[in-house]
Short mmCIF file of C-alpha atoms in Angstrom, two decimals:
data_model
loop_
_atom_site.label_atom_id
_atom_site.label_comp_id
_atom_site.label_asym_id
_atom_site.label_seq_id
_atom_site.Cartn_x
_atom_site.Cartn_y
_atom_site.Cartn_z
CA UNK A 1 28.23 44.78 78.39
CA UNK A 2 26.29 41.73 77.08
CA UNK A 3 25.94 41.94 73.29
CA UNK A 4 23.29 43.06 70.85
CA UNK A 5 21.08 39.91 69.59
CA UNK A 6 20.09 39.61 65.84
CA UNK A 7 16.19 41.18 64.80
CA UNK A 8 15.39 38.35 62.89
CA UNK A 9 11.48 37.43 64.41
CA UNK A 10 8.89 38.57 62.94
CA UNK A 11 5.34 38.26 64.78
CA UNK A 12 4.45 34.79 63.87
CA UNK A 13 8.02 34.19 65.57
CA UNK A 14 6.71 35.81 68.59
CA UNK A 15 3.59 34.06 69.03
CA UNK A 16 5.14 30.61 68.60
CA UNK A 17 7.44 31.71 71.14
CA UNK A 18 5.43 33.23 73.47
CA UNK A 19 2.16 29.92 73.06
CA UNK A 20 5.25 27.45 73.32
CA UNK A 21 6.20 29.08 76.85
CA UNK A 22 3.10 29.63 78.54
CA UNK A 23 1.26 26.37 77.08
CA UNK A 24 3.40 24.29 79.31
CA UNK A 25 3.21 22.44 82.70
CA UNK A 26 0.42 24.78 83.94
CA UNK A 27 -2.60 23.69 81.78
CA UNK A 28 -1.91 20.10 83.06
CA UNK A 29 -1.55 21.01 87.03
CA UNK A 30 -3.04 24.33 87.98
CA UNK A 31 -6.49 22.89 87.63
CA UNK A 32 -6.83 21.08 90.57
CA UNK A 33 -5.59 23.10 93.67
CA UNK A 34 -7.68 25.82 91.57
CA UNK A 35 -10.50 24.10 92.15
CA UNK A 36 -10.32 22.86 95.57
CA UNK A 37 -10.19 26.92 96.14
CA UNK A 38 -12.68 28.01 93.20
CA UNK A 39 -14.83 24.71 93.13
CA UNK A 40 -17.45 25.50 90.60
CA UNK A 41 -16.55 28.64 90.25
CA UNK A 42 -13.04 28.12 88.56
CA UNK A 43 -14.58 29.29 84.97
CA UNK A 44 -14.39 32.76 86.76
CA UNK A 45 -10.83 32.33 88.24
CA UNK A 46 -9.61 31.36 84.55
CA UNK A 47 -11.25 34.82 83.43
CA UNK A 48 -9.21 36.59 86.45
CA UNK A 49 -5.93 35.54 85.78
CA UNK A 50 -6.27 36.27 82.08
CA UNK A 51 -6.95 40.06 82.72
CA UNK A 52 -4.25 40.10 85.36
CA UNK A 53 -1.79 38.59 82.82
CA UNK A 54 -3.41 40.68 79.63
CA UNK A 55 -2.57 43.84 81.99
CA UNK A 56 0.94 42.82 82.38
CA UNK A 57 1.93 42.06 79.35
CA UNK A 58 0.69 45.79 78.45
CA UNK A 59 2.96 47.32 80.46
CA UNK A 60 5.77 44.75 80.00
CA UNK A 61 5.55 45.17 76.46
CA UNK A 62 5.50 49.08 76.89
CA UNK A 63 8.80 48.57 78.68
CA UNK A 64 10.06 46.35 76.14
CA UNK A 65 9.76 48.81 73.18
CA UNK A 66 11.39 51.58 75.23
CA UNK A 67 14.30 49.94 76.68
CA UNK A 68 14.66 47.47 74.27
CA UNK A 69 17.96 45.72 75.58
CA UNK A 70 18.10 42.17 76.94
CA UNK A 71 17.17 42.12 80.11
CA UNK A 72 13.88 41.70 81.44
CA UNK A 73 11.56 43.05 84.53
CA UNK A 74 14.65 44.37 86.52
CA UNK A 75 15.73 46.18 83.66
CA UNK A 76 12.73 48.34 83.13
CA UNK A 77 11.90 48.79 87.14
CA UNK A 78 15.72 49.55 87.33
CA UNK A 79 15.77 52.41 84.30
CA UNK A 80 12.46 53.35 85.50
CA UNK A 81 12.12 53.16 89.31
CA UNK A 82 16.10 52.68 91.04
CA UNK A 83 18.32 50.25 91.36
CA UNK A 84 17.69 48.64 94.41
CA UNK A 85 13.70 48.31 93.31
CA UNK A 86 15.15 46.83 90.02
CA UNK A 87 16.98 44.52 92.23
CA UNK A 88 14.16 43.13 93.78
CA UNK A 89 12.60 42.64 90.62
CA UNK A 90 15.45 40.51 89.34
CA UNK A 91 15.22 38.57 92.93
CA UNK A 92 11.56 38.17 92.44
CA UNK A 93 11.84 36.95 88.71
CA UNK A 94 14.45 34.10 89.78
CA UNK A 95 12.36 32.66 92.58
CA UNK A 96 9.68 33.00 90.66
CA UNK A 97 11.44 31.12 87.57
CA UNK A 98 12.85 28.27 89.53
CA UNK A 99 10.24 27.15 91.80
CA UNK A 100 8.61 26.96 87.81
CA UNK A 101 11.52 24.81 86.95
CA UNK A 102 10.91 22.84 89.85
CA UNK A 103 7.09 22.91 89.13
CA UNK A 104 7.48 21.51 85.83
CA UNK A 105 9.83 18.73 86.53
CA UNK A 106 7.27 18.10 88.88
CA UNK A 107 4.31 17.76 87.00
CA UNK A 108 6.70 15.22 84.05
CA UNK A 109 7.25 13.08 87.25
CA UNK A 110 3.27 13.05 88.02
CA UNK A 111 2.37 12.36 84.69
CA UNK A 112 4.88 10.43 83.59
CA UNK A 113 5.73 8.16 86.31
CA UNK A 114 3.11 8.79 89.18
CA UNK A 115 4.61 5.74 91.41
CA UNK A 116 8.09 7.94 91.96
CA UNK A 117 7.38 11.27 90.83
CA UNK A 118 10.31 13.04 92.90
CA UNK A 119 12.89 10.96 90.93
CA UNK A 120 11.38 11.85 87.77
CA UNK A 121 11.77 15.10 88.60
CA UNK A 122 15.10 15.04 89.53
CA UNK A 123 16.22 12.57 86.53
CA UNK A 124 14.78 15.64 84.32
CA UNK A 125 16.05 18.18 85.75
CA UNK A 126 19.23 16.84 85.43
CA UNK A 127 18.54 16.14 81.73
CA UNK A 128 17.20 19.48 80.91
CA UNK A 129 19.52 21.10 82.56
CA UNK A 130 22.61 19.56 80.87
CA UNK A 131 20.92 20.50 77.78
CA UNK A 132 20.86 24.06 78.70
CA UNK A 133 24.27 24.42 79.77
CA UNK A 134 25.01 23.00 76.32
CA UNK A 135 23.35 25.61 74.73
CA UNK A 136 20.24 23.65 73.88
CA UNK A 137 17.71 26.49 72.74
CA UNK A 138 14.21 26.57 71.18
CA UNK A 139 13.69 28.10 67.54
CA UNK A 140 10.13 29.47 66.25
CA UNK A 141 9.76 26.52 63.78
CA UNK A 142 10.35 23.74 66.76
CA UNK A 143 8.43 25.94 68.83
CA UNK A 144 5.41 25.58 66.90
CA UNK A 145 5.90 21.52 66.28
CA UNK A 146 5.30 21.96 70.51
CA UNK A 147 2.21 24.05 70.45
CA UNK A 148 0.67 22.05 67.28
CA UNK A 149 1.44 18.76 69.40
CA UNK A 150 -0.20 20.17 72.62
CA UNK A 151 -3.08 22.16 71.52
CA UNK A 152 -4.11 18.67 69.64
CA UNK A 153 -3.95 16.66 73.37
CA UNK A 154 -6.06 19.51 74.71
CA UNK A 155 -8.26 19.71 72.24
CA UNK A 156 -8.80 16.01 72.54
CA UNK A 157 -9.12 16.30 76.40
CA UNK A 158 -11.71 19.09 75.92
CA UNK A 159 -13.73 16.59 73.70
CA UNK A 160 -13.98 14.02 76.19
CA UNK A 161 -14.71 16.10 78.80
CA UNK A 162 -17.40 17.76 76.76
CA UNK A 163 -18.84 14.61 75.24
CA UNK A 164 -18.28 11.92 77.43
CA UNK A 165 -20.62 10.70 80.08
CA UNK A 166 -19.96 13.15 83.00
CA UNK A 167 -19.68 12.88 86.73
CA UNK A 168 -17.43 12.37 88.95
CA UNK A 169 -17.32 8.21 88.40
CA UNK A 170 -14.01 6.31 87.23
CA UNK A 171 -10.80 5.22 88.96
CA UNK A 172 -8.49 7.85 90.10
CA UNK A 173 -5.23 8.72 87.85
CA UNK A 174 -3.86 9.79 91.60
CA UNK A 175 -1.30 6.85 92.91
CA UNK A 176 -3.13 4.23 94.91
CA UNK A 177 -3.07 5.33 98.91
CA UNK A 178 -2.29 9.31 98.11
CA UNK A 179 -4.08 11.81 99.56
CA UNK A 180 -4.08 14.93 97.28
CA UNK A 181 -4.38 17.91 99.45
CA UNK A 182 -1.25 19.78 97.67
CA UNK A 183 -1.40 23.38 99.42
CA UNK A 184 -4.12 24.90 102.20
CA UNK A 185 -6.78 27.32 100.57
CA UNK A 186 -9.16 29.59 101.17
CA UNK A 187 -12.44 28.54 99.75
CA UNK A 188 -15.50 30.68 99.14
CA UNK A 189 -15.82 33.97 97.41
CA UNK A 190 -12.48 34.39 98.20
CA UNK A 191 -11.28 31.23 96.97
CA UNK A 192 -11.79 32.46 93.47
CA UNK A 193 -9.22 35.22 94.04
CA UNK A 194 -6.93 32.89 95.82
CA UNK A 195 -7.52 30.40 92.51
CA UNK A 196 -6.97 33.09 90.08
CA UNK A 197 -3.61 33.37 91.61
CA UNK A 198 -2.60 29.85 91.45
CA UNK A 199 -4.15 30.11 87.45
CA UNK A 200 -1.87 33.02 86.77
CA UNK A 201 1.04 30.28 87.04
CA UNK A 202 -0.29 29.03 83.40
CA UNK A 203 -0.19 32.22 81.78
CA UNK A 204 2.98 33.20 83.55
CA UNK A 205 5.41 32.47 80.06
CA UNK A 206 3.85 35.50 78.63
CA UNK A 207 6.92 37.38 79.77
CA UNK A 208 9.24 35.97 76.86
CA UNK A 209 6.76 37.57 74.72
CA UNK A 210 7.93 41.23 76.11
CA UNK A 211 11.79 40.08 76.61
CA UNK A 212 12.71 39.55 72.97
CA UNK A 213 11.87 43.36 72.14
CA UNK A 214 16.10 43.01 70.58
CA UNK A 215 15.17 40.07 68.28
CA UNK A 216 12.17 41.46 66.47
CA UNK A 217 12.56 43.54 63.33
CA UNK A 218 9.23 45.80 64.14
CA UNK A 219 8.89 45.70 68.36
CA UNK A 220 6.53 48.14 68.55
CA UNK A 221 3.95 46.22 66.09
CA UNK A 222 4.67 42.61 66.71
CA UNK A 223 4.80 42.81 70.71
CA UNK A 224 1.44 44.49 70.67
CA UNK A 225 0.18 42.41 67.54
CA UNK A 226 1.66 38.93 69.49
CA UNK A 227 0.32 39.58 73.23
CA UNK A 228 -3.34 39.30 71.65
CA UNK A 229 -3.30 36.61 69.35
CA UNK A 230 -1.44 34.59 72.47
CA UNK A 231 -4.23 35.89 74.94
CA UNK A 232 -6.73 35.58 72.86
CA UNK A 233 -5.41 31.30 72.17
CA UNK A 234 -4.64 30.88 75.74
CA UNK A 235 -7.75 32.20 77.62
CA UNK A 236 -10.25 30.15 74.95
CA UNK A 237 -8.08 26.99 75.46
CA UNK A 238 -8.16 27.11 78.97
CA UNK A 239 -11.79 28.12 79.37
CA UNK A 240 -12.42 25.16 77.30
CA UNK A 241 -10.01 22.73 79.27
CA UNK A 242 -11.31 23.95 82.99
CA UNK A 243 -14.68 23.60 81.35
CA UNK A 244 -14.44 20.27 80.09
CA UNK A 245 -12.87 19.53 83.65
CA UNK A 246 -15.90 20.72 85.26
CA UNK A 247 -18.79 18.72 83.24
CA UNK A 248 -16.28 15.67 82.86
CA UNK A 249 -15.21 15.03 86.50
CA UNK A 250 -17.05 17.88 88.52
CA UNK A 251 -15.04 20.50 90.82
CA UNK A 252 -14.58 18.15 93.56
CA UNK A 253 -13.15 15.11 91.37
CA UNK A 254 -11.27 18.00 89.64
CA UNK A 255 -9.57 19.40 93.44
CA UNK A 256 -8.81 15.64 93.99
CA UNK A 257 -6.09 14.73 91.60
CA UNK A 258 -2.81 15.59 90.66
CA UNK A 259 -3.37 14.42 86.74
CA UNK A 260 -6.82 15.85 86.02
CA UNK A 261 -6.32 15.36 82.68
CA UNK A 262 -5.11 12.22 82.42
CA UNK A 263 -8.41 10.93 85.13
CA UNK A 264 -10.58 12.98 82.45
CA UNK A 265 -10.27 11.11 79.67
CA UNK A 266 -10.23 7.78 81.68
CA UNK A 267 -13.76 8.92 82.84
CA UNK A 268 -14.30 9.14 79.37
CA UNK A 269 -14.20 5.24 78.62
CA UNK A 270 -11.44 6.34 76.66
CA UNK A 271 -8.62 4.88 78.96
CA UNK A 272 -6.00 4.34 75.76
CA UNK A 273 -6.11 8.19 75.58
CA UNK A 274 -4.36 9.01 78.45
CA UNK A 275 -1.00 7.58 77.43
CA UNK A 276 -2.04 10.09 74.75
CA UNK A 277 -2.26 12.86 77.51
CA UNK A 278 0.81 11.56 79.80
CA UNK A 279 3.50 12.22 76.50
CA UNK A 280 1.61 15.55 75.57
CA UNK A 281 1.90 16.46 79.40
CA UNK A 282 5.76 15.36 79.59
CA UNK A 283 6.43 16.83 76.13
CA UNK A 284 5.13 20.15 77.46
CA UNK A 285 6.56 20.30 80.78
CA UNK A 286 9.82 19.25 79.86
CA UNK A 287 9.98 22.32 77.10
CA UNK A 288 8.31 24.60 80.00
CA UNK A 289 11.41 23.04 81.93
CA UNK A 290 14.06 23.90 79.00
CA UNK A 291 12.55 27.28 78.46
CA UNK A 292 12.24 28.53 82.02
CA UNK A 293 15.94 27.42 82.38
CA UNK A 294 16.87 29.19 79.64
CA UNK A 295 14.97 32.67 80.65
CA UNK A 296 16.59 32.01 84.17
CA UNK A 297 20.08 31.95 82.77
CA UNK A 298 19.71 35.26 81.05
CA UNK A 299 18.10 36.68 84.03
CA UNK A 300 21.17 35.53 85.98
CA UNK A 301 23.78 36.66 83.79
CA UNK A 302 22.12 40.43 83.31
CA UNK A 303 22.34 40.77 87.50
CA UNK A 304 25.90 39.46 87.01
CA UNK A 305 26.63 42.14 84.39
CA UNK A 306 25.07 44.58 86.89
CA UNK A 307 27.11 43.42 89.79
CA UNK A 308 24.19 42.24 91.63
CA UNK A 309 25.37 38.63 91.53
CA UNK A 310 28.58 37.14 91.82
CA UNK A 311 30.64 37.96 87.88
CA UNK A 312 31.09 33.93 87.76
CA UNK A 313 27.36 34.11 86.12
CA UNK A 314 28.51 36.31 83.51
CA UNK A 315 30.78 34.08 81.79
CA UNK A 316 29.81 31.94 78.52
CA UNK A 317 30.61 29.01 76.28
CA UNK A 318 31.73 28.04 72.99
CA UNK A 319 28.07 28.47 71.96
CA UNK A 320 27.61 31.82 73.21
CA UNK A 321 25.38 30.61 76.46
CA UNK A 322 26.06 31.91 79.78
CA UNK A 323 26.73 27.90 80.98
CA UNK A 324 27.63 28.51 84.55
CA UNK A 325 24.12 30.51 85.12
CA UNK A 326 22.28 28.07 83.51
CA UNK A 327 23.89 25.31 85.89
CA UNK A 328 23.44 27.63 88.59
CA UNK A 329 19.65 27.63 87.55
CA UNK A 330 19.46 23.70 87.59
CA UNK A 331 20.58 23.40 90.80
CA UNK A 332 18.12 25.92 92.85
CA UNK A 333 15.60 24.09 90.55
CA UNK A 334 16.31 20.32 91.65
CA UNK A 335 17.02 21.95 95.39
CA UNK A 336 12.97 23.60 95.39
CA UNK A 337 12.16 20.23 93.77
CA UNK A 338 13.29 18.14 96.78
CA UNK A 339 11.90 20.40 99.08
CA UNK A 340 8.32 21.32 97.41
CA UNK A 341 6.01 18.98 95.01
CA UNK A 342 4.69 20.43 92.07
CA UNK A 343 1.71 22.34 93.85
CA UNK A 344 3.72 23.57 96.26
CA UNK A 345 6.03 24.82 93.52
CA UNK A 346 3.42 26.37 91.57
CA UNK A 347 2.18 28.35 94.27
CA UNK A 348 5.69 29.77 95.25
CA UNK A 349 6.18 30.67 91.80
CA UNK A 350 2.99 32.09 91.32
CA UNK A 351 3.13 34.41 94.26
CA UNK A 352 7.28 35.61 93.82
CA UNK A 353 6.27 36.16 89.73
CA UNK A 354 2.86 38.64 91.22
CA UNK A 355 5.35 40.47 92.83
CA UNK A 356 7.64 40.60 89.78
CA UNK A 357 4.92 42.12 87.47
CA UNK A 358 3.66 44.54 90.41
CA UNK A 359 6.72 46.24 89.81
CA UNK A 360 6.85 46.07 86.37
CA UNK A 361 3.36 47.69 86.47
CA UNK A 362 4.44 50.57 89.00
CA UNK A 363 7.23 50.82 86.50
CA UNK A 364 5.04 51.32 83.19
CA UNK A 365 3.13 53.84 84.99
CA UNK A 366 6.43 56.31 85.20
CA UNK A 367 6.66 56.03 81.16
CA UNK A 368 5.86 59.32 79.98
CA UNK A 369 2.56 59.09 78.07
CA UNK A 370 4.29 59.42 74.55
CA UNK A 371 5.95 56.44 75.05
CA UNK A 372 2.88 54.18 75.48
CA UNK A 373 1.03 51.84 73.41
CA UNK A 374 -1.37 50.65 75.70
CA UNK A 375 -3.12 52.92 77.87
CA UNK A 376 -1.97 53.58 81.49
CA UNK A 377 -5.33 52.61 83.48
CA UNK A 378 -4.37 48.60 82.57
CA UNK A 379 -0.72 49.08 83.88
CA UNK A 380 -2.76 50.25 87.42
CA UNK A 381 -5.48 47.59 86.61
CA UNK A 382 -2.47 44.89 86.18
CA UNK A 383 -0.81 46.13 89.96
CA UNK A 384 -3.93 45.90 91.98
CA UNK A 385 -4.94 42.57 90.75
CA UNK A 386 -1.27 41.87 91.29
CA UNK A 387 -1.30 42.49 94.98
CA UNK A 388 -4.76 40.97 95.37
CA UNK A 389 -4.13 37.59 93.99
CA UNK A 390 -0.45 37.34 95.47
CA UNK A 391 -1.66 38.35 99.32
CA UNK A 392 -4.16 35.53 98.73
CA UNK A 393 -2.60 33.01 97.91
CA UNK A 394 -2.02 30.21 100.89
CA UNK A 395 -0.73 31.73 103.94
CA UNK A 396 2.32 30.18 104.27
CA UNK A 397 3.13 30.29 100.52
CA UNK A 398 3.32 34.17 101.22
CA UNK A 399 5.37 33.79 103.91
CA UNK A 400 7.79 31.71 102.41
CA UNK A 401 7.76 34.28 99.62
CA UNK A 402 8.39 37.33 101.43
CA UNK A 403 11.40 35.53 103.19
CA UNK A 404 12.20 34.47 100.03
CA UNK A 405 12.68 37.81 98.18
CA UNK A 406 13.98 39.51 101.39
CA UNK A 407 16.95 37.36 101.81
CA UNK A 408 18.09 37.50 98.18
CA UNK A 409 17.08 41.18 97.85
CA UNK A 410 19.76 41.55 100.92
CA UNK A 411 22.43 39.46 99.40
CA UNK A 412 21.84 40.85 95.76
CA UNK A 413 22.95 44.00 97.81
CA UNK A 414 25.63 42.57 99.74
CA UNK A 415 27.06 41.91 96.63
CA UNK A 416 26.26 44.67 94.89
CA UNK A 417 27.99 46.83 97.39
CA UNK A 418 31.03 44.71 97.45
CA UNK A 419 31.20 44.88 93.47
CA UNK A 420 31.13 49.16 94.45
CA UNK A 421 33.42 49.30 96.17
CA UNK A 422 37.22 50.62 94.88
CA UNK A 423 39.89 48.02 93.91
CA UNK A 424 43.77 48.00 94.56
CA UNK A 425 45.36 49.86 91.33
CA UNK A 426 47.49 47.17 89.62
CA UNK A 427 50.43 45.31 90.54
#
């Protein structure tokens, strides 16, 4: 049984927490495969995936308050749905964390070195992850040096964009020769569903919000106090980014680079800016990176203690970390890296983490209606713009998905059913 954690956050904790998760690689990537989908239209996307992530986070922090333990999604679908749905769950929430992992070592290698992204990626990953399995963890007060740091880049960012000359006229932050056409998407009406899915990606950290239910003294008034002053901060700051994107580059300059940002504020005959943007980028990505590792690790070791995964995951260090799940993360993280660039990534992890919170939502709705905070309607809200936004998303992004979640769901079983069955009596 995994032991009780401390309540020691308050809901300034909580928020810190929650902004320095979700304000991470997203904000600096999503916006460009969003807008080759959304084109001008990706003000409306933005708006999408907030309510589909503001409806989440009301049922996941529902779930939080009444099963309070450490655990996550596949907990609550678990204790409120079965085992084998809570299974999937905890499938879906570790593809869905490590193809982020991958995604965010993938946009530090864009940003930071654009020539040889991939090893930049890997060289962090391999950084971060050594961290983690050291028991490298974030605290509220260095969790708000990361969100003062990075709302400051945006803000600047949203300034240029807003106040510089506009158009779609200045050389390319994209390396010399590339062709940026990271996934295939549907354009059109559609495309603004298909781009509200890829935008969910940025709001995606929400989730540690509604997992550290055991650390705070009052759950039940600082989750619901935290989820809106975070959604409230996130959906204004990226309206303003994507709309500072829009009038500073246009939707079609926007859809053709992989550091939007970073080409913004060039546009912006303010070229000595973007070294500004490329260190707020890597410092944000590589904390995405060190959080996301960290969530994934817990994850991990709960299935362990559940018998879902191998017991190996469920062992810890000297510093109380479960070390061989958080190698265990790094690993599956630098493999997706190899194998998918950042877009790719985000797209993957976009779609498996839909699926995650469809259950969670299917999950709220079986909490008995004195045990709810938010009202019920959002929970169904939150699952049909779940399923809408993750069935279009790119073909072949679903696809990979649905393989994905099948084959773990089947050896999370396997296992499961081996850890069942009866041993030898001793010796």
């Amino acid at each position: 049984m995994l032991s009780s954690l401390t309540r020691r956050l308050g809901t300034a904790d909580a928020v810190a927490l929650g902004l320095a998760a979700m304000l991470g690689a997203g904000v600096f990537a999503v916006f460009s495969p969003a807008a080759a989908a959304a084109g001008r239209w990706l003000l409306l996307a933005v708006a999408l995936a907030a309510v589909t992530a503001l409806c989440n986070a009301a049922s996941a922090a529902d779930l939080a308050v009444a099963h309070p333990e450490s655990g996550g999604g596949h907990v609550y679908t678990r204790e409120q749905l079965s085992p084998g749905v809570g299974r999937l769950a905890g499938v879906a929430s570790l593809v869905g964390k490590v193809s982020s992992a991958a995604a965010a070592a993938g946009v530090f290698g864009t940003y930071v070195l654009p020539a040889q992204p991939l090893i930049c990626a890997v060289v962090v990953i391999a950084v971060v992850g050594a961290l983690t399995v050291s028991g490298v963890r974030w605290s509220p007060g260095t969790a708000w040096l990361l969100v003062g740091g990075t709302l400051a880049v945006l803000a600047v960012v949203v300034v240029v964009g807003l106040l510089g000359p506009g158009g779609s006229t200045g050389v390319s932050a994209s390396p010399v020769g590339d062709t940026p056409v990271p996934v295939q998407v549907i354009t059109g009406p559609v495309g603004v569903v298909t781009a509200a899915g890829l935008v969910f990606f940025a709001f995606a950290g929400y989730s540690r919000v509604a997992t550290i239910g055991e650390e705070l003294r009052d759950p039940e008034r600082s989750l619901r106090r935290s989820m809106v002053i975070v959604f409230t901060i996130l959906t204004l700051t990226y309206v303003a980014v994507a709309g500072a994107l829009l009038v500073g580059l246009g939707a079609d300059r926007v859809a053709a680079e992989h550091a939007p940002l970073v080409a913004l504020v060039d546009t912006g005959q303010a070229p000595a800016l973007g070294v500004l943007v490329r260190i707020g980028a890597a410092v944000a990505s590589g904390a995405a990176l060190l959080s996301v590792l960290v969530v994934t690790g817990r994850t991990m070791r709960e299935m362990a203690s559940q018998g879902e995964l191998p017991r190996v995951f469920t062992k810890v260090g000297s510093r109380s970390t479960p070390w061989v799940a958080d190698l265990a993360g790094a690993v599956l993280a630098l493999v997706v890296a190899l194998f998918a660039g950042p877009v790719a990534a985000i797209t993957l992890s976009a779609c498996a983490t839909l699926v995650h919170y469809a259950l969670i939502d299917v999950a709220a709705l079986r909490l008995p209606r004195a045990r709810r905070h938010w009202p019920a309607w959002l929970s169904a809200l939150g699952l049909v713009l779940c399923v809408g936004l993750a069935v279009l998303l790119p073909l072949p992004t679903v696809l990979v998905t649905a393989a994905a979640l099948a084959g773990g769901w089947v050896l999370c079983t396997m296992v499961a059913q081996w850890s069942a069955r009866p041993r030898p009596s001793g010796d």
